[in-house]
mmCIF file of C-alpha atoms in Angstrom:
data_model
loop_
_atom_site.group_PDB
_atom_site.id
_atom_site.type_symbol
_atom_site.label_atom_id
_atom_site.label_comp_id
_atom_site.label_asym_id
_atom_site.label_seq_id
_atom_site.Cartn_x
_atom_site.Cartn_y
_atom_site.Cartn_z
ATOM 1 C CA MET A 8 29.930 29.405 46.085
ATOM 2 C CA LEU A 9 27.032 31.934 45.240
ATOM 3 C CA THR A 10 24.811 34.355 47.555
ATOM 4 C CA LYS A 11 21.033 34.071 46.112
ATOM 5 C CA LYS A 12 21.950 37.605 45.112
ATOM 6 C CA GLU A 13 24.238 36.574 42.512
ATOM 7 C CA VAL A 14 21.598 33.482 41.283
ATOM 8 C CA LYS A 15 18.716 36.072 40.746
ATOM 9 C CA LYS A 16 20.845 37.888 38.155
ATOM 10 C CA LEU A 17 21.236 34.557 36.760
ATOM 11 C CA ILE A 18 17.551 33.076 36.977
ATOM 12 C CA CYS A 19 15.347 35.842 37.001
ATOM 13 C CA HIS A 20 13.575 37.152 34.982
ATOM 14 C CA ARG A 21 14.403 34.979 32.429
ATOM 15 C CA PHE A 22 11.349 32.742 30.757
ATOM 16 C CA TRP A 23 12.118 28.758 31.633
ATOM 17 C CA MET A 24 10.884 26.147 29.879
ATOM 18 C CA TYR A 25 9.578 22.685 31.568
ATOM 19 C CA ILE A 26 10.814 19.706 30.230
ATOM 20 C CA ALA A 27 10.553 16.630 32.078
ATOM 21 C CA VAL A 28 12.952 13.557 31.573
ATOM 22 C CA THR A 29 11.490 9.897 31.057
ATOM 23 C CA GLU A 30 13.157 6.414 31.988
ATOM 24 C CA ASN A 31 14.322 6.336 28.718
ATOM 25 C CA ASN A 32 16.027 9.962 29.298
ATOM 26 C CA ASP A 33 13.723 10.897 26.071
ATOM 27 C CA PHE A 34 12.433 14.920 26.607
ATOM 28 C CA VAL A 35 9.365 16.270 26.265
ATOM 29 C CA MET A 36 7.335 19.124 26.744
ATOM 30 C CA LEU A 37 4.231 19.260 29.522
ATOM 31 C CA PHE A 38 0.981 21.009 28.262
ATOM 32 C CA ILE A 39 -1.160 22.436 30.823
ATOM 33 C CA GLY A 40 -5.346 22.749 29.686
ATOM 34 C CA THR A 41 -6.680 21.548 26.814
ATOM 35 C CA GLY A 42 -8.160 24.028 23.725
ATOM 36 C CA SER A 43 -8.360 28.005 23.587
ATOM 37 C CA THR A 44 -6.584 27.755 27.007
ATOM 38 C CA ASP A 45 -3.507 25.271 27.005
ATOM 39 C CA GLY A 46 0.006 25.762 26.830
ATOM 40 C CA PHE A 47 3.443 24.956 27.710
ATOM 41 C CA LEU A 48 3.942 24.266 31.114
ATOM 42 C CA ALA A 49 6.953 27.609 31.717
ATOM 43 C CA ILE A 50 8.424 29.368 34.521
ATOM 44 C CA GLN A 51 9.555 32.594 35.846
ATOM 45 C CA PHE A 52 11.538 33.457 38.283
ATOM 46 C CA GLU A 53 11.260 36.750 40.135
ATOM 47 C CA THR A 54 13.319 38.964 42.223
ATOM 48 C CA ASP A 55 10.643 38.836 45.391
ATOM 49 C CA GLY A 56 11.163 34.612 45.516
ATOM 50 C CA SER A 57 7.226 34.263 43.871
ATOM 51 C CA ILE A 58 6.903 32.330 40.145
ATOM 52 C CA SER A 59 4.835 33.719 38.147
ATOM 53 C CA PHE A 60 3.188 31.803 35.044
ATOM 54 C CA ARG A 61 4.043 33.948 31.923
ATOM 55 C CA ASN A 62 2.173 32.199 29.040
ATOM 56 C CA ARG A 63 -1.152 31.171 28.613
ATOM 57 C CA LEU A 64 -2.479 28.257 31.386
ATOM 58 C CA ALA A 65 -5.716 26.974 32.479
ATOM 59 C CA PHE A 66 -5.022 27.365 35.944
ATOM 60 C CA ALA A 67 -1.335 27.564 38.031
ATOM 61 C CA PRO A 68 -0.275 24.430 39.132
ATOM 62 C CA PRO A 69 0.372 24.828 42.792
ATOM 63 C CA GLU A 70 4.282 23.323 43.061
ATOM 64 C CA TYR A 71 4.900 26.269 41.886
ATOM 65 C CA SER A 72 4.207 29.149 44.400
ATOM 66 C CA HIS A 73 8.213 30.875 45.023
ATOM 67 C CA TRP A 74 11.669 29.821 44.826
ATOM 68 C CA ASP A 75 14.455 30.031 47.329
ATOM 69 C CA PHE A 76 18.069 29.368 47.248
ATOM 70 C CA ASP A 77 20.033 27.415 49.513
ATOM 71 C CA GLU A 78 23.602 29.455 49.429
ATOM 72 C CA GLU A 79 25.541 26.566 51.897
ATOM 73 C CA LYS A 80 24.285 23.719 49.483
ATOM 74 C CA GLN A 81 23.756 25.468 46.607
ATOM 75 C CA GLU A 82 20.328 24.030 45.223
ATOM 76 C CA LEU A 83 17.147 26.134 44.007
ATOM 77 C CA LEU A 84 14.322 25.576 46.429
ATOM 78 C CA ILE A 85 10.954 25.684 44.989
ATOM 79 C CA PHE A 86 8.220 25.057 47.531
ATOM 80 C CA ASN A 87 4.073 24.719 46.544
ATOM 81 C CA THR A 88 1.103 26.585 47.560
ATOM 82 C CA SER A 89 1.622 24.759 51.121
ATOM 83 C CA ASN A 90 4.782 26.012 51.644
ATOM 84 C CA GLN A 91 6.777 22.761 51.040
ATOM 85 C CA ILE A 92 9.617 21.825 49.570
ATOM 86 C CA LYS A 93 8.339 20.204 46.228
ATOM 87 C CA MET A 94 11.551 20.268 44.565
ATOM 88 C CA ARG A 95 14.879 20.997 43.944
ATOM 89 C CA GLY A 96 17.080 22.707 41.063
ATOM 90 C CA LYS A 97 21.298 22.193 40.329
ATOM 91 C CA LEU A 98 22.442 26.046 39.025
ATOM 92 C CA PRO A 99 21.929 26.562 35.825
ATOM 93 C CA VAL A 100 24.389 25.690 32.881
ATOM 94 C CA LYS A 101 25.356 25.827 29.208
ATOM 95 C CA TRP A 102 22.650 23.878 26.895
ATOM 96 C CA LEU A 103 22.096 23.260 23.451
ATOM 97 C CA SER A 104 22.532 25.993 20.796
ATOM 98 C CA GLY A 105 23.348 28.615 23.464
ATOM 99 C CA SER A 106 20.177 27.655 25.969
ATOM 100 C CA SER A 107 20.518 27.389 29.682
ATOM 101 C CA GLN A 108 19.007 24.583 32.026
ATOM 102 C CA ILE A 109 18.242 23.938 35.481
ATOM 103 C CA GLN A 110 18.217 20.617 36.579
ATOM 104 C CA LEU A 111 15.790 19.732 38.920
ATOM 105 C CA PHE A 112 15.467 16.693 41.584
ATOM 106 C CA ASP A 113 14.181 15.639 44.579
ATOM 107 C CA GLY A 114 10.705 15.272 43.462
ATOM 108 C CA ALA A 115 11.530 16.168 40.231
ATOM 109 C CA ASP A 116 12.728 14.062 36.783
ATOM 110 C CA GLY A 117 13.258 16.780 34.701
ATOM 111 C CA ILE A 118 14.674 20.419 33.935
ATOM 112 C CA LEU A 119 14.250 24.216 32.971
ATOM 113 C CA VAL A 120 15.072 25.394 29.674
ATOM 114 C CA ASN A 121 16.045 28.870 29.229
ATOM 115 C CA ASN A 122 16.872 30.493 25.771
ATOM 116 C CA SER A 123 16.412 34.326 24.851
ATOM 117 C CA ARG A 124 14.335 34.052 22.180
ATOM 118 C CA PHE A 125 11.552 33.372 24.724
ATOM 119 C CA ASP A 126 12.285 35.822 27.258
ATOM 120 C CA ALA A 127 10.052 38.815 26.228
ATOM 121 C CA LEU A 128 7.460 41.462 27.757
ATOM 122 C CA GLN A 129 4.765 39.557 27.067
ATOM 123 C CA VAL A 130 6.048 35.588 26.779
ATOM 124 C CA ASN A 131 2.215 34.502 25.841
ATOM 125 C CA GLU A 132 2.734 36.523 22.440
ATOM 126 C CA ARG A 133 6.196 35.407 22.293
ATOM 127 C CA VAL A 134 6.043 31.491 22.804
ATOM 128 C CA LEU A 135 2.133 30.312 22.334
ATOM 129 C CA GLY A 136 1.146 32.778 19.957
ATOM 130 C CA GLY A 137 4.905 34.568 18.660
ATOM 131 C CA LYS A 138 4.651 35.831 14.456
ATOM 132 C CA ASN A 139 5.903 32.298 13.051
ATOM 133 C CA MET A 140 4.554 29.073 13.735
ATOM 134 C CA TYR A 141 5.022 25.320 13.103
ATOM 135 C CA PHE A 142 1.501 22.914 13.735
ATOM 136 C CA ILE A 143 2.298 19.544 14.064
ATOM 137 C CA PRO A 144 0.190 16.150 15.206
ATOM 138 C CA ARG A 145 1.697 14.857 18.871
ATOM 139 C CA GLN A 146 2.221 11.560 17.385
ATOM 140 C CA ALA A 147 5.054 13.416 15.380
ATOM 141 C CA PHE A 148 6.565 15.489 17.836
ATOM 142 C CA ASN A 149 9.730 14.786 19.186
ATOM 143 C CA MET A 150 12.518 16.651 20.701
ATOM 144 C CA GLU A 151 14.417 16.844 17.238
ATOM 145 C CA VAL A 152 11.684 18.632 15.561
ATOM 146 C CA PHE A 153 11.673 20.244 18.379
ATOM 147 C CA HIS A 154 14.925 22.238 18.723
ATOM 148 C CA ASP A 155 15.248 22.070 14.713
ATOM 149 C CA ILE A 156 12.296 24.439 14.318
ATOM 150 C CA SER A 157 13.606 26.402 17.533
ATOM 151 C CA ARG A 158 16.649 27.004 16.238
ATOM 152 C CA LYS A 159 15.184 28.459 12.701
ATOM 153 C CA ASP A 160 13.043 31.181 14.442
ATOM 154 C CA PHE A 161 9.322 29.500 15.269
ATOM 155 C CA ASN A 162 7.118 28.767 17.285
ATOM 156 C CA LEU A 163 5.580 24.619 17.927
ATOM 157 C CA LYS A 164 2.103 24.213 18.069
ATOM 158 C CA VAL A 165 1.740 20.150 19.233
ATOM 159 C CA LEU A 166 -1.931 19.497 18.118
ATOM 160 C CA ASP A 167 -3.566 16.343 19.844
ATOM 161 C CA HIS A 168 -4.503 14.643 16.031
ATOM 162 C CA GLN A 169 -6.258 11.780 15.020
ATOM 163 C CA GLY A 170 -8.426 10.134 12.103
ATOM 164 C CA PRO A 171 -8.684 12.558 9.015
ATOM 165 C CA ILE A 172 -6.607 14.778 7.852
ATOM 166 C CA LEU A 173 -9.155 17.595 8.133
ATOM 167 C CA ASN A 174 -9.545 17.209 11.321
ATOM 168 C CA PHE A 175 -5.659 18.717 11.749
ATOM 169 C CA PHE A 176 -6.516 20.995 9.459
ATOM 170 C CA ASP A 177 -9.326 22.338 12.302
ATOM 171 C CA GLN A 178 -7.399 22.410 14.893
ATOM 172 C CA VAL A 179 -5.400 24.426 12.701
ATOM 173 C CA TYR A 180 -7.892 26.922 11.625
ATOM 174 C CA GLU A 181 -9.032 26.761 14.976
ATOM 175 C CA TYR A 182 -5.848 28.336 16.622
ATOM 176 C CA ILE A 183 -4.803 30.514 13.481
ATOM 177 C CA ALA A 184 -8.025 32.510 13.737
ATOM 178 C CA LEU A 185 -7.842 32.987 17.657
ATOM 179 C CA HIS A 186 -3.915 34.582 17.196
ATOM 180 C CA PRO A 187 -4.332 37.660 14.767
ATOM 181 C CA GLN A 188 -0.531 38.330 15.383
ATOM 182 C CA LEU A 189 0.497 35.541 13.928
ATOM 183 C CA GLU A 190 2.237 36.179 10.117
ATOM 184 C CA ASN A 191 4.029 32.735 8.852
ATOM 185 C CA ILE A 192 2.342 29.643 9.258
ATOM 186 C CA VAL A 193 4.044 26.293 8.770
ATOM 187 C CA VAL A 194 1.138 23.135 8.564
ATOM 188 C CA ALA A 195 3.517 19.950 8.808
ATOM 189 C CA LYS A 196 1.559 16.588 9.047
ATOM 190 C CA ASP A 197 4.756 14.245 8.969
ATOM 191 C CA GLY A 198 6.350 16.806 11.135
ATOM 192 C CA ARG A 199 9.331 17.297 9.108
ATOM 193 C CA PRO A 200 11.509 19.875 10.715
ATOM 194 C CA VAL A 201 12.523 21.997 7.558
ATOM 195 C CA ILE A 202 11.323 25.805 7.128
ATOM 196 C CA LYS A 203 10.183 26.596 3.387
ATOM 197 C CA LEU A 204 8.535 29.316 3.173
ATOM 198 C CA PRO A 205 6.534 31.131 -0.303
ATOM 199 C CA GLU A 206 7.164 34.167 -2.221
ATOM 200 C CA GLU A 207 4.794 36.859 -1.366
ATOM 201 C CA ASN A 208 0.764 35.945 -1.437
ATOM 202 C CA GLN A 209 1.937 32.612 -2.397
ATOM 203 C CA LEU A 210 1.400 29.334 -0.880
ATOM 204 C CA ILE A 211 4.495 26.221 -1.039
ATOM 205 C CA PHE A 212 3.255 22.861 -0.800
ATOM 206 C CA ALA A 213 5.943 19.449 -0.744
ATOM 207 C CA LYS A 214 6.463 18.055 -3.763
ATOM 208 C CA THR A 215 5.730 14.211 -4.039
ATOM 209 C CA ASN A 216 6.338 12.860 -7.841
ATOM 210 C CA GLU A 217 5.613 15.969 -9.330
ATOM 211 C CA SER A 218 2.517 17.075 -7.149
ATOM 212 C CA PRO A 219 1.253 19.108 -4.488
ATOM 213 C CA SER A 220 1.345 17.599 -1.234
ATOM 214 C CA PHE A 221 -0.262 18.475 1.870
ATOM 215 C CA THR A 222 1.468 16.550 4.763
ATOM 216 C CA TYR A 223 2.952 19.713 4.224
ATOM 217 C CA PHE A 224 2.567 23.826 3.209
ATOM 218 C CA ALA A 225 2.719 27.264 4.009
ATOM 219 C CA GLY A 226 2.558 30.649 3.669
ATOM 220 C CA SER A 227 1.666 34.099 4.929
ATOM 221 C CA ARG A 228 -1.152 33.564 7.765
ATOM 222 C CA ALA A 229 -3.282 35.440 5.514
ATOM 223 C CA ARG A 230 -3.125 32.900 2.748
ATOM 224 C CA VAL A 231 -2.854 29.843 5.036
ATOM 225 C CA ILE A 232 -6.133 30.656 6.354
ATOM 226 C CA GLU A 233 -7.594 31.580 3.098
ATOM 227 C CA LEU A 234 -6.774 28.082 1.480
ATOM 228 C CA LEU A 235 -7.864 26.720 5.350
ATOM 229 C CA ILE A 236 -11.643 28.131 5.077
ATOM 230 C CA VAL A 237 -12.293 27.251 1.732
ATOM 231 C CA ILE A 238 -10.870 23.424 2.645
ATOM 232 C CA LEU A 239 -13.372 23.047 5.634
ATOM 233 C CA SER A 240 -15.924 25.009 3.790
ATOM 234 C CA GLU A 241 -15.741 22.611 0.386
ATOM 235 C CA ASN A 242 -15.894 19.768 2.717
ATOM 236 C CA ASN A 243 -19.024 21.127 4.788
ATOM 237 C CA LYS A 244 -20.523 20.928 1.614
ATOM 238 C CA ARG A 245 -19.538 16.827 0.848
ATOM 239 C CA LEU A 246 -20.363 15.561 3.736
ATOM 240 C CA LEU A 247 -23.963 17.415 2.726
ATOM 241 C CA ASP A 248 -24.156 16.514 -0.558
ATOM 242 C CA PRO A 249 -25.203 12.460 -0.179
ATOM 243 C CA ASN A 250 -24.377 12.417 -4.263
ATOM 244 C CA ASP A 251 -20.694 13.942 -3.193
ATOM 245 C CA SER A 252 -18.837 11.023 -3.066
ATOM 246 C CA ARG A 253 -15.178 12.344 -3.546
ATOM 247 C CA THR A 254 -12.328 11.107 -0.513
ATOM 248 C CA GLU A 255 -10.643 13.708 1.279
ATOM 249 C CA ASP A 256 -7.581 13.637 -1.007
ATOM 250 C CA GLU A 257 -9.615 13.615 -4.245
ATOM 251 C CA LEU A 258 -11.525 16.887 -2.271
ATOM 252 C CA LEU A 259 -8.018 18.329 -1.154
ATOM 253 C CA THR A 260 -7.020 17.978 -5.008
ATOM 254 C CA ASP A 261 -9.602 19.555 -6.519
ATOM 255 C CA VAL A 262 -9.961 22.865 -4.487
ATOM 256 C CA LEU A 263 -6.170 23.423 -5.638
ATOM 257 C CA ASN A 264 -7.031 22.777 -9.047
ATOM 258 C CA THR A 265 -10.069 25.075 -9.126
ATOM 259 C CA GLU A 266 -9.603 28.007 -6.306
ATOM 260 C CA TYR A 267 -5.553 28.404 -6.483
ATOM 261 C CA HIS A 268 -4.138 27.662 -10.026
ATOM 262 C CA GLY A 269 -1.523 29.345 -10.082
ATOM 263 C CA ARG A 270 -1.223 30.675 -6.912
ATOM 264 C CA PHE A 271 0.855 28.124 -5.210
ATOM 265 C CA THR A 272 4.439 26.238 -6.335
ATOM 266 C CA ILE A 273 6.295 23.032 -4.666
ATOM 267 C CA THR A 274 9.045 22.327 -3.079
ATOM 268 C CA GLN A 275 11.508 18.322 -2.389
ATOM 269 C CA VAL A 276 10.873 19.159 1.382
#
């Protein structure tokens, strides 16, 4: 039987990411907000009984106001802003890749997951804007990708992308531009859980039929954002020129051939 003091040592000052569990037992991360204010739902239990949100969120979910521990039932209690119990949780247990999980019940079907890599003085920088970022469209996301990328010390940014690949690149560019602390970037349209980085000052692309493919490319922040600026600028010119009949694929090939000859490598992904 654990006391509340002992439980504090297990759960406080740690970053706990909320992951929903569906009827099919799939694990799904919950996002709050849109655009520059979006973020994973994650909480931090404080020793004074309050709950804080150390990452950027559009708003603080009212169902996570404060917490307590029922020593008799050995249950974690999570209260809303009206001081009502909104969910209960079991004691932390070991989970995947050295992480810990708290299973929630009685009002919530999900788990809270903590990994030592998540914990930092500024969680918003570590989790949502860390040095290594892997971009993926939401339709390609699954928990296998999440775990594989996390094991490689990369953070995951899931983007709502529909339609042309240049729409996806535009969202990637906007995020990178707002996060100057980034160092290494991977853009994976097909969600391949692979991390391959190039030599310094180079870009690396997936190889398809001995040619570079934009379904996967990676490099330093400076190189990737430079590439995206060139692509998006060239696309704006294409859209404004009625005589420019190039497809998106043709435009991307032209950019590599004219602007990046000798500045990239290709690899099997």
